[in-house]
Coordinates of C-alpha atoms and ligand atoms in Angstrom, one line a residue:
M1 CA -72.2 -271.9 -23.9
S2 CA -73.1 -275.3 -25.4
S3 CA -75.1 -275.5 -28.6
R4 CA -78.1 -276.9 -26.6
A5 CA -77.9 -273.9 -24.3
A6 CA -77.8 -271.6 -27.3
I7 CA -80.9 -273.2 -28.6
A8 CA -82.7 -272.7 -25.3
H9 CA -81.8 -269.1 -25.0
E10 CA -83.4 -268.5 -28.4
A11 CA -86.6 -270.3 -27.6
V12 CA -89.7 -268.0 -27.6
Y13 CA -92.4 -269.1 -25.3
P14 CA -95.8 -268.9 -26.7
D15 CA -98.2 -266.8 -24.8
N16 CA -101.4 -268.9 -24.9
Y17 CA -100.2 -271.0 -21.9
F18 CA -101.1 -268.8 -19.0
C19 CA -103.0 -270.4 -16.3
E20 CA -106.2 -268.7 -14.9
V21 CA -105.6 -270.1 -11.5
P22 CA -102.1 -270.9 -10.1
S23 CA -101.3 -274.1 -8.4
D24 CA -101.3 -274.2 -4.5
P25 CA -98.2 -273.0 -2.9
C26 CA -95.8 -275.7 -2.5
A27 CA -92.2 -276.9 -1.9
I28 CA -90.7 -278.9 -4.7
V29 CA -87.8 -281.1 -3.7
M30 CA -85.7 -282.4 -6.8
F31 CA -83.5 -285.2 -6.0
G32 CA -80.6 -285.3 -8.4
A33 CA -80.7 -281.6 -9.0
S34 CA -77.1 -281.3 -10.0
G35 CA -77.9 -283.8 -12.9
D36 CA -78.5 -283.6 -16.6
L37 CA -82.3 -284.0 -16.6
A38 CA -82.7 -281.3 -13.9
R39 CA -80.7 -278.7 -15.8
R40 CA -81.8 -279.4 -19.4
K41 CA -85.6 -280.2 -18.7
L42 CA -86.9 -279.7 -15.2
L43 CA -85.7 -276.3 -14.3
P44 CA -86.8 -274.8 -17.8
A45 CA -90.1 -276.5 -17.3
L46 CA -90.6 -275.0 -13.9
Y47 CA -89.6 -271.6 -15.3
D48 CA -92.2 -271.9 -18.0
L49 CA -94.8 -272.7 -15.4
A50 CA -93.6 -269.9 -13.2
V51 CA -93.6 -267.2 -16.0
H52 CA -97.2 -268.3 -17.1
S53 CA -98.7 -268.0 -13.6
C54 CA -99.2 -271.8 -13.3
L55 CA -97.0 -272.1 -10.2
A56 CA -98.0 -270.2 -7.1
P57 CA -96.0 -267.0 -6.7
R58 CA -94.9 -268.5 -3.3
F59 CA -93.5 -271.9 -4.6
R60 CA -90.0 -272.9 -3.5
L61 CA -87.7 -275.3 -5.2
L62 CA -85.1 -277.2 -3.2
G63 CA -82.4 -279.0 -5.3
F64 CA -81.2 -282.0 -3.3
A65 CA -78.0 -283.8 -4.3
R66 CA -74.7 -284.9 -2.9
T67 CA -72.6 -282.4 -4.8
E68 CA -71.6 -279.4 -2.6
M69 CA -73.0 -276.3 -4.0
S70 CA -74.3 -272.9 -2.6
N71 CA -77.7 -271.6 -3.5
E72 CA -76.0 -269.1 -5.7
A73 CA -74.0 -271.7 -7.5
F74 CA -77.3 -273.7 -8.0
Q75 CA -79.1 -270.7 -9.3
K76 CA -76.2 -270.0 -11.8
Q77 CA -76.3 -273.5 -13.0
A78 CA -80.1 -273.3 -13.4
T79 CA -79.8 -270.4 -15.8
E80 CA -77.9 -272.4 -18.4
F81 CA -80.9 -273.7 -20.2
L82 CA -83.5 -271.0 -19.3
P83 CA -84.7 -269.0 -22.3
D84 CA -83.8 -265.4 -22.6
K85 CA -87.2 -264.2 -23.4
A86 CA -90.4 -264.2 -21.1
P87 CA -93.9 -264.2 -22.4
S88 CA -94.4 -260.7 -21.1
G89 CA -92.2 -258.1 -19.9
D90 CA -88.5 -258.2 -19.2
G91 CA -87.0 -261.7 -19.7
K92 CA -84.0 -260.9 -17.5
A93 CA -86.3 -259.7 -14.6
A94 CA -88.5 -262.8 -15.1
R95 CA -85.4 -265.1 -14.9
Q96 CA -84.2 -263.3 -11.8
D97 CA -87.6 -263.6 -10.1
F98 CA -87.6 -267.3 -10.8
L99 CA -84.1 -267.9 -9.6
Q100 CA -85.0 -266.3 -6.2
H101 CA -87.3 -269.3 -5.6
L102 CA -84.6 -271.8 -6.0
Q103 CA -82.5 -273.1 -3.1
Y104 CA -80.0 -276.0 -2.7
F105 CA -79.5 -278.7 -0.2
T106 CA -76.4 -280.9 -0.1
G107 CA -77.3 -284.3 1.3
N108 CA -76.8 -288.1 0.9
Y109 CA -79.7 -290.2 -0.5
D110 CA -79.3 -292.9 2.0
D111 CA -78.4 -291.0 5.1
G112 CA -81.3 -290.5 7.7
E113 CA -79.3 -287.4 9.0
S114 CA -79.7 -285.7 5.7
Y115 CA -83.6 -286.3 5.7
R116 CA -83.9 -285.0 9.2
R117 CA -82.2 -281.8 8.1
L118 CA -84.4 -281.7 5.0
A119 CA -87.5 -282.0 7.1
K120 CA -86.4 -279.1 9.2
R121 CA -85.6 -277.2 6.1
L122 CA -88.9 -277.8 4.7
E123 CA -90.6 -276.7 7.9
A124 CA -88.7 -273.5 7.7
L125 CA -89.8 -273.0 4.2
D126 CA -93.3 -273.6 5.1
R127 CA -93.2 -270.9 7.6
E128 CA -91.2 -268.5 5.6
A129 CA -93.3 -268.8 2.4
E130 CA -96.6 -269.9 3.9
L131 CA -96.6 -273.1 1.8
G132 CA -99.2 -274.9 3.8
G133 CA -97.2 -278.1 4.0
N134 CA -97.8 -279.0 0.3
R135 CA -94.8 -281.0 -1.0
L136 CA -93.7 -282.5 -4.4
F137 CA -90.8 -284.8 -4.3
Y138 CA -89.2 -285.5 -7.7
L139 CA -86.9 -288.5 -8.2
A140 CA -84.4 -287.3 -10.8
T141 CA -81.5 -289.4 -9.9
P142 CA -80.4 -292.8 -11.5
P143 CA -83.3 -295.3 -10.8
A144 CA -81.0 -297.5 -8.6
V145 CA -81.1 -294.7 -6.0
Y146 CA -85.1 -294.5 -5.9
P147 CA -85.7 -297.1 -3.4
R148 CA -83.1 -295.5 -0.9
I149 CA -84.7 -292.1 -1.2
V150 CA -88.3 -293.5 -0.9
E151 CA -87.3 -295.5 2.2
Q152 CA -85.8 -292.4 4.0
L153 CA -88.6 -290.1 3.0
G154 CA -90.8 -292.7 4.9
R155 CA -88.6 -292.9 7.8
A156 CA -88.4 -289.2 8.2
G157 CA -92.2 -288.9 8.2
L158 CA -92.1 -286.9 5.0
A159 CA -94.3 -289.1 2.9
K160 CA -97.7 -288.2 4.4
P161 CA -99.3 -284.7 4.6
K162 CA -99.0 -283.0 8.0
N163 CA -102.1 -280.9 7.8
D164 CA -105.6 -281.3 6.7
G165 CA -106.0 -280.3 3.1
S166 CA -102.3 -280.3 2.4
W167 CA -100.7 -282.7 0.0
V168 CA -97.6 -284.6 -0.6
R169 CA -96.9 -286.2 -4.0
I170 CA -93.9 -287.8 -5.7
I171 CA -92.9 -287.9 -9.2
V172 CA -90.9 -291.1 -10.3
E173 CA -88.8 -290.7 -13.5
K174 CA -88.6 -293.4 -16.0
P175 CA -87.3 -296.1 -16.4
F176 CA -89.7 -297.7 -13.9
G177 CA -87.8 -301.0 -13.2
H178 CA -85.6 -303.0 -15.2
D179 CA -87.9 -305.8 -15.8
G180 CA -91.3 -307.0 -14.3
A181 CA -89.8 -308.2 -11.1
S182 CA -87.9 -304.9 -10.3
A183 CA -90.9 -302.8 -11.3
R184 CA -93.2 -304.9 -8.9
A185 CA -90.5 -304.5 -6.1
L186 CA -90.3 -300.7 -6.7
N187 CA -94.2 -300.5 -6.8
A188 CA -94.4 -302.5 -3.6
Q189 CA -91.7 -300.3 -1.9
L190 CA -93.4 -297.0 -3.1
L191 CA -96.8 -298.3 -1.9
S192 CA -95.5 -299.2 1.5
V193 CA -94.6 -295.5 2.0
F194 CA -97.1 -293.6 -0.3
D195 CA -100.6 -294.1 -1.5
E196 CA -101.2 -294.8 -5.1
S197 CA -102.9 -291.5 -5.3
Q198 CA -99.6 -289.7 -4.4
I199 CA -97.4 -291.4 -6.9
F200 CA -97.0 -289.9 -10.4
R201 CA -95.0 -292.2 -12.7
I202 CA -93.8 -289.9 -15.4
D203 CA -93.5 -290.8 -19.1
H204 CA -92.7 -287.5 -20.9
Y205 CA -94.1 -288.7 -24.1
L206 CA -97.6 -288.5 -22.6
G207 CA -97.3 -284.7 -21.9
K208 CA -96.8 -283.9 -25.6
E209 CA -99.4 -282.0 -27.2
T210 CA -100.2 -284.4 -30.1
V211 CA -100.3 -287.3 -27.9
Q212 CA -103.0 -285.6 -25.7
N213 CA -104.6 -284.4 -29.0
L214 CA -105.1 -287.9 -30.0
L215 CA -107.8 -288.4 -27.3
V216 CA -109.5 -285.1 -28.4
F217 CA -109.3 -286.3 -32.0
R218 CA -110.7 -289.6 -31.3
F219 CA -113.3 -288.8 -28.7
G220 CA -114.2 -285.2 -29.5
N221 CA -115.1 -285.5 -33.2
G222 CA -118.0 -287.5 -34.4
I223 CA -116.5 -288.8 -37.8
F224 CA -113.4 -290.6 -36.9
E225 CA -114.3 -293.0 -34.0
P226 CA -116.7 -295.0 -36.1
L227 CA -113.8 -295.8 -38.5
W228 CA -111.5 -296.7 -35.7
S229 CA -111.9 -300.6 -35.7
R230 CA -111.0 -303.6 -37.7
N231 CA -114.2 -302.7 -40.0
Y232 CA -112.1 -300.0 -41.7
V233 CA -108.5 -300.3 -40.4
D234 CA -106.0 -302.5 -42.2
S235 CA -103.0 -301.9 -39.8
V236 CA -101.4 -299.4 -37.5
Q237 CA -97.8 -298.4 -37.4
I238 CA -96.1 -296.6 -34.5
T239 CA -92.6 -295.2 -35.0
A240 CA -90.4 -293.4 -32.6
A241 CA -87.2 -292.9 -34.5
E242 CA -84.2 -290.9 -33.4
S243 CA -81.3 -289.5 -35.4
L244 CA -79.2 -289.1 -32.3
G245 CA -77.0 -291.8 -31.0
V246 CA -76.5 -292.7 -27.4
E247 CA -75.1 -289.3 -26.5
R248 CA -74.0 -289.2 -22.9
R249 CA -76.2 -292.0 -21.6
A250 CA -73.8 -294.9 -22.6
A251 CA -73.7 -296.3 -19.0
F252 CA -77.6 -296.3 -18.8
Y253 CA -78.2 -297.5 -22.3
E254 CA -75.8 -300.5 -22.2
S255 CA -78.0 -301.9 -19.5
A256 CA -81.3 -300.9 -21.0
G257 CA -81.4 -301.0 -24.7
A258 CA -84.2 -299.9 -27.0
L259 CA -86.7 -302.4 -25.8
R260 CA -86.7 -301.3 -22.2
D261 CA -85.9 -297.5 -23.0
M262 CA -88.4 -296.9 -25.5
V263 CA -91.0 -299.9 -26.1
Q264 CA -91.8 -300.8 -22.5
S265 CA -92.7 -297.0 -21.9
H266 CA -93.4 -294.6 -24.8
V267 CA -94.3 -297.0 -27.5
L268 CA -96.8 -299.1 -25.5
Q269 CA -98.3 -296.1 -24.0
L270 CA -99.0 -294.6 -27.6
T271 CA -100.3 -298.1 -28.4
S272 CA -102.8 -298.1 -25.6
L273 CA -103.9 -294.5 -26.4
V274 CA -104.6 -295.5 -30.1
A275 CA -106.3 -298.7 -29.3
M276 CA -108.3 -297.8 -26.0
E277 CA -112.1 -297.7 -25.7
T278 CA -114.0 -294.6 -25.1
P279 CA -113.6 -293.7 -21.4
A280 CA -116.7 -292.8 -19.5
N281 CA -115.2 -289.4 -18.8
F282 CA -111.8 -287.7 -18.9
D283 CA -110.8 -288.2 -15.3
A284 CA -107.6 -290.1 -14.4
T285 CA -109.3 -293.3 -13.2
A286 CA -111.6 -293.6 -16.3
V287 CA -108.8 -293.0 -18.9
R288 CA -106.3 -295.3 -17.1
N289 CA -108.8 -298.1 -16.7
E290 CA -109.3 -298.1 -20.5
K291 CA -105.5 -298.0 -21.2
I292 CA -104.7 -300.9 -19.1
K293 CA -107.4 -303.0 -20.8
V294 CA -105.6 -302.5 -24.1
L295 CA -102.2 -303.8 -22.6
Q296 CA -104.1 -306.8 -21.1
S297 CA -105.6 -307.7 -24.5
I298 CA -102.3 -307.7 -26.3
R299 CA -101.5 -311.3 -27.2
P300 CA -98.4 -312.4 -25.1
L301 CA -95.4 -313.2 -27.3
D302 CA -94.0 -316.6 -26.8
R303 CA -90.5 -317.7 -27.8
N304 CA -91.6 -318.7 -31.1
S305 CA -93.5 -315.5 -31.8
V306 CA -90.6 -313.4 -30.6
H307 CA -88.4 -315.2 -33.2
K308 CA -91.0 -314.4 -35.8
H309 CA -92.4 -311.1 -34.9
V310 CA -89.6 -309.1 -33.1
V311 CA -86.4 -307.8 -34.8
R312 CA -83.6 -306.2 -32.9
G313 CA -80.8 -304.2 -34.5
Q314 CA -77.8 -302.1 -33.6
Y315 CA -76.2 -299.4 -35.5
G316 CA -72.7 -299.4 -37.2
P317 CA -70.9 -296.5 -38.5
G318 CA -72.6 -294.4 -41.0
C319 CA -73.7 -291.0 -42.2
V320 CA -76.4 -289.0 -40.5
N321 CA -77.4 -285.4 -41.8
G322 CA -74.3 -285.3 -43.9
E323 CA -72.0 -286.2 -41.0
D324 CA -70.0 -289.3 -40.4
V325 CA -70.9 -290.9 -37.2
P326 CA -69.4 -293.9 -35.3
G327 CA -71.1 -297.3 -34.8
Y328 CA -72.7 -298.0 -31.4
R329 CA -69.8 -300.1 -30.3
D330 CA -67.4 -297.3 -31.0
E331 CA -69.3 -294.8 -28.8
P332 CA -67.5 -293.7 -25.6
G333 CA -68.5 -295.9 -22.7
V334 CA -69.9 -298.7 -24.9
N335 CA -68.6 -302.3 -24.7
R336 CA -66.7 -303.1 -28.0
N337 CA -68.6 -306.4 -28.2
S338 CA -71.9 -304.9 -26.9
S339 CA -75.1 -307.0 -27.8
T340 CA -77.4 -304.1 -26.7
E341 CA -80.0 -303.3 -29.3
T342 CA -80.4 -299.8 -30.4
F343 CA -83.4 -300.6 -32.7
V344 CA -86.5 -302.8 -32.2
A345 CA -89.4 -303.5 -34.6
L346 CA -92.3 -305.8 -33.6
K347 CA -95.8 -306.8 -34.5
L348 CA -98.4 -307.0 -31.9
Q349 CA -102.0 -308.4 -32.1
I350 CA -104.7 -307.0 -29.9
D351 CA -107.2 -309.6 -29.1
N352 CA -110.4 -307.8 -28.6
W353 CA -113.5 -307.2 -30.6
R354 CA -112.3 -303.8 -31.9
W355 CA -108.8 -304.7 -33.1
S356 CA -109.0 -308.6 -33.8
G357 CA -106.9 -309.3 -36.9
V358 CA -105.5 -305.8 -37.2
P359 CA -101.6 -305.9 -36.9
F360 CA -99.9 -303.1 -35.0
Y361 CA -96.4 -302.6 -36.2
L362 CA -94.1 -300.7 -33.7
R363 CA -90.5 -299.6 -34.4
T364 CA -88.0 -297.5 -32.6
G365 CA -84.3 -296.8 -33.0
K366 CA -81.4 -294.7 -32.7
R367 CA -79.2 -293.2 -35.4
L368 CA -81.9 -293.6 -38.0
A369 CA -82.2 -291.4 -41.1
H370 CA -84.5 -288.8 -39.4
P371 CA -86.0 -288.1 -36.1
A372 CA -89.7 -289.0 -36.2
A373 CA -92.6 -289.9 -33.8
E374 CA -95.8 -290.7 -35.5
I375 CA -98.8 -293.0 -35.4
A376 CA -100.1 -294.0 -38.8
I377 CA -103.5 -295.6 -39.3
S378 CA -103.7 -297.4 -42.7
F379 CA -107.3 -298.0 -43.7
K380 CA -108.5 -300.7 -45.9
S381 CA -108.9 -300.2 -49.7
A382 CA -112.2 -299.4 -51.3
P383 CA -114.0 -302.8 -51.6
H384 CA -114.5 -302.4 -55.4
M385 CA -112.4 -300.2 -57.7
V386 CA -114.6 -298.7 -60.5
F387 CA -111.7 -296.8 -62.0
Q388 CA -110.4 -299.5 -64.2
G389 CA -106.4 -299.7 -64.5
E390 CA -106.0 -297.0 -61.7
A391 CA -104.3 -298.0 -58.5
V392 CA -105.5 -296.0 -55.7
E393 CA -103.4 -295.8 -52.5
P394 CA -105.4 -296.7 -49.3
N395 CA -106.2 -293.7 -47.1
S396 CA -104.0 -293.2 -44.2
L397 CA -104.2 -290.9 -41.1
V398 CA -101.0 -289.9 -39.6
L399 CA -100.7 -288.3 -36.3
N400 CA -97.2 -286.5 -36.2
I401 CA -95.7 -286.3 -32.8
Q402 CA -92.3 -285.1 -33.7
P403 CA -90.7 -283.1 -35.3
Q404 CA -93.6 -281.2 -36.7
E405 CA -96.7 -281.7 -34.6
G406 CA -99.9 -282.3 -36.5
I407 CA -102.3 -284.5 -38.2
S408 CA -102.4 -285.5 -42.0
L409 CA -105.3 -287.4 -43.8
S410 CA -104.4 -288.9 -47.1
F411 CA -106.8 -289.7 -49.9
G412 CA -106.9 -290.1 -53.7
A413 CA -107.9 -287.1 -55.8
K414 CA -108.4 -286.8 -59.6
T415 CA -105.3 -285.4 -61.3
P416 CA -106.7 -282.3 -63.3
G417 CA -106.9 -283.0 -67.0
T418 CA -108.7 -285.0 -69.8
K419 CA -107.5 -288.4 -68.5
L420 CA -108.7 -290.0 -65.3
H421 CA -105.6 -290.3 -63.2
I422 CA -105.8 -290.6 -59.5
S423 CA -103.0 -289.2 -57.3
P424 CA -102.6 -289.3 -53.5
V425 CA -103.0 -286.0 -51.7
A426 CA -103.1 -284.9 -48.2
M427 CA -105.2 -282.7 -45.8
D428 CA -102.7 -281.3 -43.2
F429 CA -103.3 -279.7 -39.9
Y430 CA -100.1 -278.3 -38.2
Y431 CA -100.2 -277.0 -34.6
R432 CA -97.8 -274.2 -35.4
R433 CA -99.9 -273.0 -38.3
A434 CA -103.4 -273.4 -36.8
F435 CA -102.6 -272.0 -33.3
G436 CA -99.6 -269.9 -34.0
A437 CA -97.5 -271.4 -31.4
G438 CA -95.5 -274.6 -30.9
S439 CA -96.1 -277.0 -28.1
R440 CA -95.2 -276.5 -24.5
E441 CA -92.3 -278.8 -23.3
A442 CA -93.9 -282.1 -22.2
Y443 CA -92.3 -281.8 -18.7
A444 CA -94.0 -278.4 -18.0
T445 CA -97.4 -280.0 -19.0
L446 CA -96.8 -282.9 -16.7
I447 CA -95.4 -281.0 -13.7
N448 CA -98.3 -278.6 -13.9
D449 CA -100.7 -281.5 -13.8
C450 CA -99.0 -283.1 -10.8
V451 CA -99.1 -279.9 -8.7
R452 CA -102.8 -279.8 -9.6
G453 CA -103.3 -283.5 -8.5
D454 CA -104.3 -284.6 -12.1
A455 CA -102.8 -288.0 -12.7
T456 CA -104.6 -288.6 -16.1
L457 CA -101.3 -288.5 -18.0
F458 CA -99.2 -290.4 -15.5
D459 CA -98.7 -294.4 -15.4
R460 CA -100.5 -296.3 -12.7
A461 CA -98.8 -299.2 -10.9
D462 CA -100.8 -301.9 -12.8
S463 CA -100.2 -300.5 -16.2
V464 CA -96.5 -300.3 -15.6
E465 CA -96.5 -303.9 -14.7
A466 CA -98.7 -305.0 -17.5
A467 CA -96.2 -303.3 -20.0
W468 CA -93.3 -305.2 -18.4
A469 CA -95.4 -308.5 -18.6
L470 CA -95.4 -307.9 -22.4
V471 CA -91.6 -307.0 -22.7
D472 CA -90.3 -309.6 -20.3
P473 CA -90.9 -312.6 -22.5
I474 CA -88.9 -310.8 -25.3
L475 CA -86.0 -310.3 -23.0
D476 CA -86.2 -313.9 -21.9
A477 CA -86.2 -315.0 -25.5
W478 CA -83.3 -312.9 -26.4
R479 CA -81.3 -314.0 -23.3
S480 CA -81.7 -317.6 -24.6
S481 CA -80.7 -317.1 -28.2
P482 CA -77.6 -315.6 -29.8
P483 CA -78.1 -312.0 -30.9
P484 CA -78.0 -311.4 -34.7
A485 CA -74.7 -310.3 -36.2
F486 CA -74.4 -306.8 -34.8
P487 CA -74.1 -304.2 -36.1
N488 CA -76.9 -304.9 -38.6
Y489 CA -77.8 -301.4 -39.8
P490 CA -75.6 -298.4 -40.8
A491 CA -76.3 -295.2 -38.9
G492 CA -78.4 -292.9 -41.1
S493 CA -80.5 -295.8 -42.5
E494 CA -84.1 -296.8 -41.8
G495 CA -83.1 -299.8 -39.7
P496 CA -82.2 -303.5 -40.4
D497 CA -83.5 -305.4 -43.4
A498 CA -85.2 -307.9 -41.1
A499 CA -87.5 -305.0 -39.9
F500 CA -88.5 -304.5 -43.6
Q501 CA -89.1 -308.2 -44.1
L502 CA -91.3 -308.2 -41.0
V503 CA -93.9 -306.1 -42.7
E504 CA -93.2 -307.0 -46.3
A505 CA -93.8 -310.7 -45.6
E506 CA -97.5 -309.5 -44.8
G507 CA -97.9 -307.5 -47.9
R508 CA -97.4 -304.2 -46.4
H509 CA -94.4 -301.7 -45.9
W510 CA -93.1 -299.3 -43.3
R511 CA -93.9 -295.5 -44.1
P512 CA -90.7 -293.8 -45.1
L513 CA -89.2 -291.7 -42.2
P514 CA -90.3 -288.2 -43.0
Ligands
NDP1 P1 -77.6 -288.1 -14.0 O1 -76.8 -289.4 -14.3 O2 -77.2 -286.8 -14.5 O3 -77.9 -288.2 -12.4 C1 -78.6 -287.1 -11.7 C2 -77.9 -286.8 -10.4 O4 -78.0 -288.1 -9.6 C3 -76.3 -286.7 -10.6 O5 -76.2 -285.3 -10.7 C4 -75.8 -287.2 -9.3 O6 -76.0 -286.1 -8.4 C5 -76.8 -288.2 -8.9 N1 -76.1 -289.5 -9.2 C6 -75.6 -290.1 -10.3 N2 -75.2 -291.2 -10.2 C7 -75.3 -291.6 -8.9 C8 -75.2 -292.8 -8.1 N3 -74.5 -293.8 -8.8 N4 -75.5 -292.8 -7.0 C9 -76.1 -291.7 -6.4 N5 -76.3 -290.7 -7.0 C10 -76.0 -290.6 -8.3 O7 -79.0 -288.6 -14.5 P2 -80.0 -287.8 -15.5 O8 -80.2 -286.5 -14.9 O9 -79.7 -287.9 -16.9 O10 -81.4 -288.6 -15.2 C11 -82.0 -288.7 -14.0 C12 -83.3 -289.6 -14.1 O11 -84.1 -289.2 -15.1 C13 -82.8 -291.0 -14.5 O12 -83.6 -291.9 -14.0 C14 -83.0 -291.0 -16.0 O13 -83.1 -292.4 -16.6 C15 -84.2 -290.2 -16.2 N6 -84.3 -289.6 -17.5 C16 -83.3 -288.8 -18.0 C17 -83.4 -288.1 -19.2 C18 -82.3 -287.2 -19.7 O14 -82.6 -286.7 -20.8 N7 -81.3 -287.0 -18.9 C19 -84.6 -288.4 -20.1 C20 -85.7 -289.3 -19.4 C21 -85.5 -289.8 -18.2 P3 -74.9 -286.0 -7.0 O15 -73.8 -286.8 -7.3 O16 -74.7 -284.5 -7.0 O17 -75.8 -286.4 -6.0

């Protein structure tokens, strides 16, 4: 058993995730079911939903891929990352029960005959398990295959609901496009076959508990939102740091890089959640309408501002967690002269009334000193310091997304004693401590939302394209200028020197990685 599998087997599922009402019965067709994402993330997420009564007891999962496999072999493969424990009762029995809902289908993604057979198989499942014609297609193949699958689903008549009241939905894995043009082409193709209301573009960061809590924190409490503007905020930092290298995804990463892989999706999603206005209510349209306004208000970067405000890096050999690790160019599957960036730091300006003049500093990278995903709001200093000779750190509010989910508010406090000294202290909230449980895997949250038709945490066509519109000029500027001398940061560090200069030139500093 791999070490990852061992970790999954030890996972304890918290028991406060039961659903009062299960989803509609449905068939879930997972394209690319023989792959890494399906095994490591999607099947465990579905198990989580099944054992917490979130999926209808009659659901069926049909794994679709080219690899020849029997139902039994697929079920055996599916157990690799399932936890040993179940929230109630016997874990072994719960796993066995879940596996009985899993079937496998060998087919070719671009072969019409495969889809005609798929249609028949789905009809048979509908009859056998009374699924009512409800279907969820999950695209978990490499993105180049998506257009072929979408086209064939349309041709086979599988994209539209058959019966009144039944539904057909499709989840599209990230990355959504390689640039603005390919994202627009994919949107156009999806929308020629499905309606926008059927399309769920997934970004698993949005399923994380802390990310959702950001909205509750801002809009469910009276005291923070009035501070959330240029009147009180000095700057915002968003960090998505990984200590892992490129792992088994070199082929994908070589053609993507950190800007496409992380900034275009996760980091800009976080930016729009931090900066958005209050939605009229918490439904998908209202929330997504506010999010896209943020992306549309970000000042576009021209070639000159890319040069000044965007830093790219690539890791060289170094030491992470006491272990020597190779540089990016020495990773298996990576070009020895690769100019792919594994780190990006950038400064954005949001040109609207709320945020005018407040810099948003974003950074993401691989093989950094520690894994950390956080949003840090730095507040302005007190306007006048009455405590002579005492330097007081400005207040900051940090929303920790990974590894320890929580929120921390820092302020100055008098150090006990006869002299007046001020020290920074923090009020901390940790999910695990407050609620006695860690967070559910983001994929479980998002699939649960999708089978219930709630698209709030999914991306809309216009916002994917708006995010690419911000990233495309950076890609263009990079293409037309030589990359910096890579590698330019050692594995296990906090990134290239130029990233520090980006914020220090403006009298600020990055928060150290926790
Ligand atoms: P894999 O490379 O494991 O591919 C999934 C399956 O797709 C494979 O088992 C294979 O199945 C089929 N496949 C692979 N290459 C091709 C090809 N060139 N042509 C046709 N079919 C092919 O991908 P992942 O599971 O890692 O990722 C799936 C999707 O999810 C990707 O879009 C990825 O970007 C995204 N994603 C993945 C994450 C991860 O952690 N793995 C995280 C976030 C997103 P078969 O040969 O049996 O048909």
